[in-house]
Coordinates of C-alpha atoms in Angstrom, one line a residue:
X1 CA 0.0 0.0 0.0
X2 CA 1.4 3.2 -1.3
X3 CA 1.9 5.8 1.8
X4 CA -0.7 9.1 1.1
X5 CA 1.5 12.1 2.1
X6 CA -1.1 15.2 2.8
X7 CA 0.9 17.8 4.8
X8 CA 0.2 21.4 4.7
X9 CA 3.2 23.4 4.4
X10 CA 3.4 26.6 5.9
X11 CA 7.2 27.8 5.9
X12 CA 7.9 31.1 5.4
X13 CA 3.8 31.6 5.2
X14 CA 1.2 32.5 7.6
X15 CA -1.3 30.1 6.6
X16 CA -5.3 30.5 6.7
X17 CA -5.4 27.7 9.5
X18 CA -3.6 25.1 10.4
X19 CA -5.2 23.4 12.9
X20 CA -3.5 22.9 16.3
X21 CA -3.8 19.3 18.3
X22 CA -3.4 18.8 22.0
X23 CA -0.5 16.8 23.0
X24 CA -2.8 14.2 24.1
X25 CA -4.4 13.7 20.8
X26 CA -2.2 11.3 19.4
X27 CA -2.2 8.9 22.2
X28 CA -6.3 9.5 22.8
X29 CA -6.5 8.2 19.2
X30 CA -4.4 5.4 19.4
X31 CA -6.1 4.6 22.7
X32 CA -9.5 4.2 20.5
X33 CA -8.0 2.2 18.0
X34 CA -6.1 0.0 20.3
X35 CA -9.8 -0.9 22.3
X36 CA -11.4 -2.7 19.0
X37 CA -14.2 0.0 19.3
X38 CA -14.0 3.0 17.3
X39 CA -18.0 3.7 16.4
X40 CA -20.3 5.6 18.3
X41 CA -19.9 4.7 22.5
X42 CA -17.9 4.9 25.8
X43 CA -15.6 8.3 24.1
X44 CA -18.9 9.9 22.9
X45 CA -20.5 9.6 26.0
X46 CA -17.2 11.4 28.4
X47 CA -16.8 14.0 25.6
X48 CA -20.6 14.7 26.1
X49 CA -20.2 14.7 30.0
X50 CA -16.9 17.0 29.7
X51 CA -18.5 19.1 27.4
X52 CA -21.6 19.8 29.6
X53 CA -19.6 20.8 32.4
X54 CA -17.2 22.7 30.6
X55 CA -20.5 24.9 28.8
X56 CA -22.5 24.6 31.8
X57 CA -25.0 22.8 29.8
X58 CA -27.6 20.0 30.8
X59 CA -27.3 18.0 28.0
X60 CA -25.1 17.5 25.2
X61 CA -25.7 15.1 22.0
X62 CA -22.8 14.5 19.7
X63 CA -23.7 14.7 15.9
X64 CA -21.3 14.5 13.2
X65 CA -21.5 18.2 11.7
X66 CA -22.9 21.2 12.6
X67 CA -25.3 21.3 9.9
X68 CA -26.7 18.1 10.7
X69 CA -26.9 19.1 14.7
X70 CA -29.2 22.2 13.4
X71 CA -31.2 20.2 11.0
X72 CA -32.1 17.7 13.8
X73 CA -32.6 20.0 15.6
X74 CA -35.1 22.1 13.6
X75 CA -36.7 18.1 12.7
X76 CA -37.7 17.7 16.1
X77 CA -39.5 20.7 17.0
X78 CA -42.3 19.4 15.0
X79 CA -43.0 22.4 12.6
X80 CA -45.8 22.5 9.9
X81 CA -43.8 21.0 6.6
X82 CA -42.8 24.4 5.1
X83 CA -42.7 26.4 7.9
X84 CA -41.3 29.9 7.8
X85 CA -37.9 29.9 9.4
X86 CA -36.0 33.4 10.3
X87 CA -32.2 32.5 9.1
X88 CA -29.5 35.7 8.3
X89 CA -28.3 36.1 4.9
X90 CA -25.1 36.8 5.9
X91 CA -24.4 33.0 7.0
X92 CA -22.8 29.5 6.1
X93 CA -24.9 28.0 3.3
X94 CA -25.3 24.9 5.6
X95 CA -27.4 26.6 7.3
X96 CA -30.2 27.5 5.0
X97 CA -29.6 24.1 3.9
X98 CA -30.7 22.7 7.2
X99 CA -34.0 24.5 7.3
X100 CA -34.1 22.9 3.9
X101 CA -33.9 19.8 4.4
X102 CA -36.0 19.8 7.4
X103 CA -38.9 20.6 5.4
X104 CA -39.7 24.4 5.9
X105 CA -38.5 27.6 4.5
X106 CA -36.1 29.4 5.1
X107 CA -36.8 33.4 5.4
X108 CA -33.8 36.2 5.1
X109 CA -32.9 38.4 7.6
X110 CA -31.0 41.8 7.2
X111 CA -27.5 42.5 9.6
X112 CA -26.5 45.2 11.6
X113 CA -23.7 46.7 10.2
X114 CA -21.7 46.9 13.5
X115 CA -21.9 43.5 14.3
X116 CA -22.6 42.0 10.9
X117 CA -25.7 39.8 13.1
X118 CA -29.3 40.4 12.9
X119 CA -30.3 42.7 15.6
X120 CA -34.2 43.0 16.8
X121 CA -34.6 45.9 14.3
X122 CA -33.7 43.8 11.3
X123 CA -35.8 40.9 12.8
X124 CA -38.6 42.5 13.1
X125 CA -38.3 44.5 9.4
X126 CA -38.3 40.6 8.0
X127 CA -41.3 39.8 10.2
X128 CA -43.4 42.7 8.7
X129 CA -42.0 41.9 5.6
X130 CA -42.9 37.7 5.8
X131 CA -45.4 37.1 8.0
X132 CA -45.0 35.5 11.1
X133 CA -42.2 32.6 11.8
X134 CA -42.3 29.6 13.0
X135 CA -38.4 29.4 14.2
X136 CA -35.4 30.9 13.9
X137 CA -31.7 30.0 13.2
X138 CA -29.1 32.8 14.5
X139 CA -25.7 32.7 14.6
X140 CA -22.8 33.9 16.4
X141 CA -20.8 34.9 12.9
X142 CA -17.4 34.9 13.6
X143 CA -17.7 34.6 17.7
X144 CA -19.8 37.5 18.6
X145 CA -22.3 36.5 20.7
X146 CA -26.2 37.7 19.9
X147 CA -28.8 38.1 22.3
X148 CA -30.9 35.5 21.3
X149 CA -33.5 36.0 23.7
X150 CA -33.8 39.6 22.0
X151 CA -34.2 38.7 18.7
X152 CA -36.6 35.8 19.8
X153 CA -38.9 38.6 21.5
X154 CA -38.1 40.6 18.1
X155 CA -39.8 37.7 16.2
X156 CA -42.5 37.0 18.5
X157 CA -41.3 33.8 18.8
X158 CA -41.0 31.8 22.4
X159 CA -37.7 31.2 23.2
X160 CA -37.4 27.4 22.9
X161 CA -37.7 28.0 19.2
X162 CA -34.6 29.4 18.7
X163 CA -31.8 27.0 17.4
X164 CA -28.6 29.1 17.9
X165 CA -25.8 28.1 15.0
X166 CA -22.6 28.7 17.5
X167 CA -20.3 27.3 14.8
X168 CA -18.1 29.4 15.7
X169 CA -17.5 28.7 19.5
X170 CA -17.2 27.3 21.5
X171 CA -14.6 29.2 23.7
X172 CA -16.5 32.4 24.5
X173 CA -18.0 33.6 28.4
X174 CA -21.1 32.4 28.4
X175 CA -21.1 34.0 31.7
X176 CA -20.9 37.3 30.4
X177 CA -23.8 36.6 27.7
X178 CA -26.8 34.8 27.2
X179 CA -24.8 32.8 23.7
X180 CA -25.1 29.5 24.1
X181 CA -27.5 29.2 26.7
X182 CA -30.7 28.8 24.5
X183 CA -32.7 26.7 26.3
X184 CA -33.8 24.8 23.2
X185 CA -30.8 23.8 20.8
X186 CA -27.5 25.3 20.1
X187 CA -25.5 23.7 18.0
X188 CA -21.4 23.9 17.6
X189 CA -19.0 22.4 15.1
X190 CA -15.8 21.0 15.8
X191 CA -14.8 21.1 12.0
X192 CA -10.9 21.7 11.2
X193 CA -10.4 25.1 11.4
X194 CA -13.3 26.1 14.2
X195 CA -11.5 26.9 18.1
X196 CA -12.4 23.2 19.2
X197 CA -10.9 22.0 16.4
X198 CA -11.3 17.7 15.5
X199 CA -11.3 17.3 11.6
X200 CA -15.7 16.6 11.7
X201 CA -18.5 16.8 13.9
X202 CA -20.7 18.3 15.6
X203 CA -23.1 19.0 19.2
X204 CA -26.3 20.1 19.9
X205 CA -27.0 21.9 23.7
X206 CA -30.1 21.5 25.1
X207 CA -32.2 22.4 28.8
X208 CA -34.7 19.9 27.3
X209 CA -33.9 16.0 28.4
X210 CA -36.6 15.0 25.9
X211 CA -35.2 16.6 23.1
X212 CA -31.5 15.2 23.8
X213 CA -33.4 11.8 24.1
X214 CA -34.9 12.3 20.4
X215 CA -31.7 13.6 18.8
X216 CA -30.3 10.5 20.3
X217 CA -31.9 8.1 18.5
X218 CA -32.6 10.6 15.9
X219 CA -28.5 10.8 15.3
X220 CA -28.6 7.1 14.6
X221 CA -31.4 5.6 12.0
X222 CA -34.0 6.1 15.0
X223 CA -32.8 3.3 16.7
X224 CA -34.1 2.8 20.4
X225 CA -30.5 1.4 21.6
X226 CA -27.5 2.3 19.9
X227 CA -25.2 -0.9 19.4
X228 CA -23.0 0.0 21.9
X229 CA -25.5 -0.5 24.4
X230 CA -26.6 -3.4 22.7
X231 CA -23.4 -5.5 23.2
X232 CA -22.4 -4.4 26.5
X233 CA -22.8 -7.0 29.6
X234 CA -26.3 -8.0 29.8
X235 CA -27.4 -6.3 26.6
X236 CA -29.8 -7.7 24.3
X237 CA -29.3 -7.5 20.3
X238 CA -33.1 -6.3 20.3
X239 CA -33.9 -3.0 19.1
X240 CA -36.8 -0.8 17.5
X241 CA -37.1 1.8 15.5
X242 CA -39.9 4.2 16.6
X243 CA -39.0 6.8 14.0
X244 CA -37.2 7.2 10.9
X245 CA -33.6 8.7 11.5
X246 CA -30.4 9.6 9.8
X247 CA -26.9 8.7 9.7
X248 CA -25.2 11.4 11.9
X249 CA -23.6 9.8 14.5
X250 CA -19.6 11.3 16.0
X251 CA -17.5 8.3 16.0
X252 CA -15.3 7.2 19.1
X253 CA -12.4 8.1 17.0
X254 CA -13.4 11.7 16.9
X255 CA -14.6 11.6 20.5
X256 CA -11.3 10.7 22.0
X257 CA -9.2 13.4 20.3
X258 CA -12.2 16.3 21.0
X259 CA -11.3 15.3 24.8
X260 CA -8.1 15.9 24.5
X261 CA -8.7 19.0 22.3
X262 CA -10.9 20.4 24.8
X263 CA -8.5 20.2 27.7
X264 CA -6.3 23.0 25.1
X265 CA -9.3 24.9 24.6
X266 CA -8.4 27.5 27.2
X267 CA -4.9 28.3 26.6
X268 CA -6.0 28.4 22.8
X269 CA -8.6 30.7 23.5
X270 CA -6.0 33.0 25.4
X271 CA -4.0 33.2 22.7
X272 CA -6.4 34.2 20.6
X273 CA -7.3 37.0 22.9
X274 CA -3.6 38.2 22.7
X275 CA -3.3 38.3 19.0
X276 CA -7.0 40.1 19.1
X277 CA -5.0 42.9 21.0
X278 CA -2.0 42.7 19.3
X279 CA -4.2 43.0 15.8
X280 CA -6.3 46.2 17.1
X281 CA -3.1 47.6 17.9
X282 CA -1.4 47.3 14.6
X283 CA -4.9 48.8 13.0
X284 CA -5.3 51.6 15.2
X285 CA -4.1 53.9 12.9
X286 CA -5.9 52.6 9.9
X287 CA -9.0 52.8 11.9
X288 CA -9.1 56.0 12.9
X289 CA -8.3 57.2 9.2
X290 CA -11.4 55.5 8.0
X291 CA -9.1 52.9 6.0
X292 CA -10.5 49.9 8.2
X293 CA -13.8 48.9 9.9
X294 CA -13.6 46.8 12.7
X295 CA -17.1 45.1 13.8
X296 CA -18.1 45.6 17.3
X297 CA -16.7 43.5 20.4
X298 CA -18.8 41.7 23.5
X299 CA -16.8 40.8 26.5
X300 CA -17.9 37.2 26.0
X301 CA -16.6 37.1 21.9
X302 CA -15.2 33.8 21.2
X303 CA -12.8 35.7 18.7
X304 CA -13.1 32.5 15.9
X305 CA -12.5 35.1 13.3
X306 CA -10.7 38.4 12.8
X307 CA -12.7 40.0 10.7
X308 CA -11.9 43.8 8.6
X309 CA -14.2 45.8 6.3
X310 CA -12.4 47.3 3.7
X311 CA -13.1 49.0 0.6
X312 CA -10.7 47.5 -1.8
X313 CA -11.1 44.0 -0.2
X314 CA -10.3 41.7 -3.3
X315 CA -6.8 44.1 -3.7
X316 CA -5.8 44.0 -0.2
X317 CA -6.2 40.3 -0.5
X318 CA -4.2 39.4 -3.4
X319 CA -1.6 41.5 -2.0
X320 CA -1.3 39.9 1.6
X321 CA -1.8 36.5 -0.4
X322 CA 1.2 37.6 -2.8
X323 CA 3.3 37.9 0.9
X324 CA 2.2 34.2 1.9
X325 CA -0.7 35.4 4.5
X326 CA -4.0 33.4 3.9
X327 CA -7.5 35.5 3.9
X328 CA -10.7 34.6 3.4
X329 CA -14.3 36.0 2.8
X330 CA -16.7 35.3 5.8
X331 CA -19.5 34.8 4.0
X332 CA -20.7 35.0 0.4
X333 CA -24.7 36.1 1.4
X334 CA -26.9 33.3 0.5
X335 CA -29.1 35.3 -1.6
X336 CA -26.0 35.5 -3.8
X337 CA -25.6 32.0 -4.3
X338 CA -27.2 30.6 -7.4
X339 CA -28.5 27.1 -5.8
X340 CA -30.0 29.5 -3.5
X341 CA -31.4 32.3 -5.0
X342 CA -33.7 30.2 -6.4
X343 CA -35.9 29.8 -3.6
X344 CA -35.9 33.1 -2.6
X345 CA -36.5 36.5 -5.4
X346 CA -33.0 37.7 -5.2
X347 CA -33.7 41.5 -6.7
X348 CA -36.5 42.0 -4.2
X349 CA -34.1 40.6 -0.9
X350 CA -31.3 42.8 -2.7
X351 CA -33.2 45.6 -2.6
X352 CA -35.6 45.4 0.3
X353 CA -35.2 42.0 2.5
X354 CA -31.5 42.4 3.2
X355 CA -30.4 46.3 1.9
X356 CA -27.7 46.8 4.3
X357 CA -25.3 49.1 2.4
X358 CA -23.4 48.6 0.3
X359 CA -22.4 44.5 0.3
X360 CA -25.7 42.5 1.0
X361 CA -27.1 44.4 -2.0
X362 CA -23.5 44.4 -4.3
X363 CA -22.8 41.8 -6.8
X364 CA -19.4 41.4 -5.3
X365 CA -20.6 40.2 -1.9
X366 CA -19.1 41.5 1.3
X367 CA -15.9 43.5 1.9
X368 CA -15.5 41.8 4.8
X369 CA -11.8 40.0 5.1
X370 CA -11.2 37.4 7.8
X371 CA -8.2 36.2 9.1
X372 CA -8.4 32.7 11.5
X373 CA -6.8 33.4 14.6
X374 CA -4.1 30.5 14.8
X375 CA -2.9 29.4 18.2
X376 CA 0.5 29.0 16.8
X377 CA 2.7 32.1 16.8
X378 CA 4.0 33.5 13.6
X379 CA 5.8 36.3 12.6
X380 CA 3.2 39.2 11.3
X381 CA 4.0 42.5 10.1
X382 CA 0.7 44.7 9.7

């Protein structure tokens, strides 16, 4: 068998991410491999436990992506099939693809310019503009963390249907905000480049012991007893299925090395507090010449992106990328996207839904510029 040889090479580059691994990683993997159990079981269930007392949170089901943790969660409030669901435009596609998939649709929602989230005035413009919703999906873009509760009372909605997309934690202080403390579903990813970084996967948080029970067996074909359980000492090989499920279960594999990860987290997320500081003050001057836009800061931001509006954003890009420093664009509005804009009229949103001047409306998308904060230092001259 020919040896696959996939490493990224950053020298003399600051990459877009490269992500970091706990020391224990290695060993946590091997320890999987070595047990002759590597699907769903024993390292699921402590990374759930860990993670619940890390966040604070009563329940934790492990998923394997983000967008699957939303769309279960969206599956099991039970909504009318094509339910209106409040979503921002300025989002992941996966997202929108969620309330897809799920069976309802999706509705736009216009950002505040600050904090480049939907705030209640936004909220309530799409509201006027769509009817009532039945849900809503929000999202703490790049770390900042919304007042959920806010925009829930915005909608008219109760609380509990509010499914927060907190892709981009964890590693914020929930103590200091009401993020990630939705008392229905919030849902994180621990893709590659995200602060609680695996490879895959995914978690949903819940206050709700029956909903954790559903996604559950929802996670895994709708099985009543997952086959862990199944083969352990006085386990029985029968089963049911009470309800159809899906194929979205995080492996052991995946488990083990989020344990070690998460012992890092807060060191990484130190770190990325320091190179927040150390950014602002390279910028100062650039900010207060109008040059840059910063978006605003919460005392609980989990800081998963540094993010810049500038005008010439596609120049300054090239250029930094022409000196080895990786960018990216976070994101491309849905409504912009052509497997999207069909389920939605795109001049109307561009003009009305989601005006916000002068990048939700422009053909060219945002002039907002990220750069990852990595938890490895590098050299970088601003």
């Amino acid at each position: 068998m020919t040896a696959v040889t996939n490493t990224v090479s950053t020298a003399g580059a600051v990459a877009f991410t490269v992500p970091p691994f706990a020391a224990g990683a290695r060993d946590a993997a091997l320890r999987v491999l070595d047990s002759g159990w590597v699907t769903t079981g024993p390292e699921c269930a402590a990374f759930e436990a860990e993670l619940s007392a890390y966040l604070g949170q009563p329940h934790v089901v492990t998923v394997a992506s983000c967008t699957q943790a939303i769309e279960l969660s969206l599956r099991a409030l039970r909504l009318d099939p094509g339910a209106p669901v409040l979503t921002p435009s300025l989002t992941f596609s996966g997202a929108v693809a969620a309330i897809v998939h799920a069976g309802y649709r999706p509705v736009l929602v216009d950002i505040d310019e600050t904090t480049l989230t939907p705030n209640p005035r936004t909220v309530a413009a799409a509201v006027r503009r769509a009817g009532r919703p039945a849900a809503m999906v929000s999202c703490d873009l790049g770390g900042y963390p919304v007042d959920h509760a806010a925009l829930a009372e915005a909608a008219g909605l109760p609380y509990r249907r509010m499914v927060v997309d907190a892709a981009h934690g964890p590693g914020g202080d929930v103590g200091r905000t009401r993020a990630a403390t939705a008392p229905y579903a919030t849902c994180l990813s621990f893709y590659a480049t995200k602060n609680l970084p695996i490879g895959e996967g995914g978690a949903v948080l819940t206050h709700d012991g029956d909903v954790a029970g559903a996604l559950r067996a929802a996670r895994l074909h709708g099985m009543t007893r997952d086959a862990w359980r199944r083969y352990l000492p006085g386990g029985s090989w029968r089963y049911d299925v009470e309800e159809v499920g899906f194929k979205a279960n995080l492996t052991d594999l995946s488990a083990a090395i989020g344990r070690a990860q998460l012992d890092a987290l807060p060191g990484w997320q130190a770190r990325r507090a320091e190179l927040v500081a150390r950014y602002d003050a390279a910028l100062r001057g650039a900010v207060r010449a109008g040059v840059v836009t910063l978006p605003s800061r919460h005392p609980g931001h989990a800081f998963h992106l540094y993010q810049v509006r500038i005008p010439r954003r596609d120049a300054v890009s090239d250029g930094l990328t022409e000196h080895g420093v990786g960018t990216s664009v976070h994101f491309i509005p849905v409504h912009h996207l052509r497997g999207y804009a069909r389920l939605f009229d795109a001049d109307e949103l561009c003009t009305r839904a989601c005006p916000t001047r002068p990048w939700t409306a422009s053909s060219s998308g945002s002039p907002t510029c990220s750069r990852p904060l990595s938890r490895r230092p590098r050299r970088l001259t601003c």
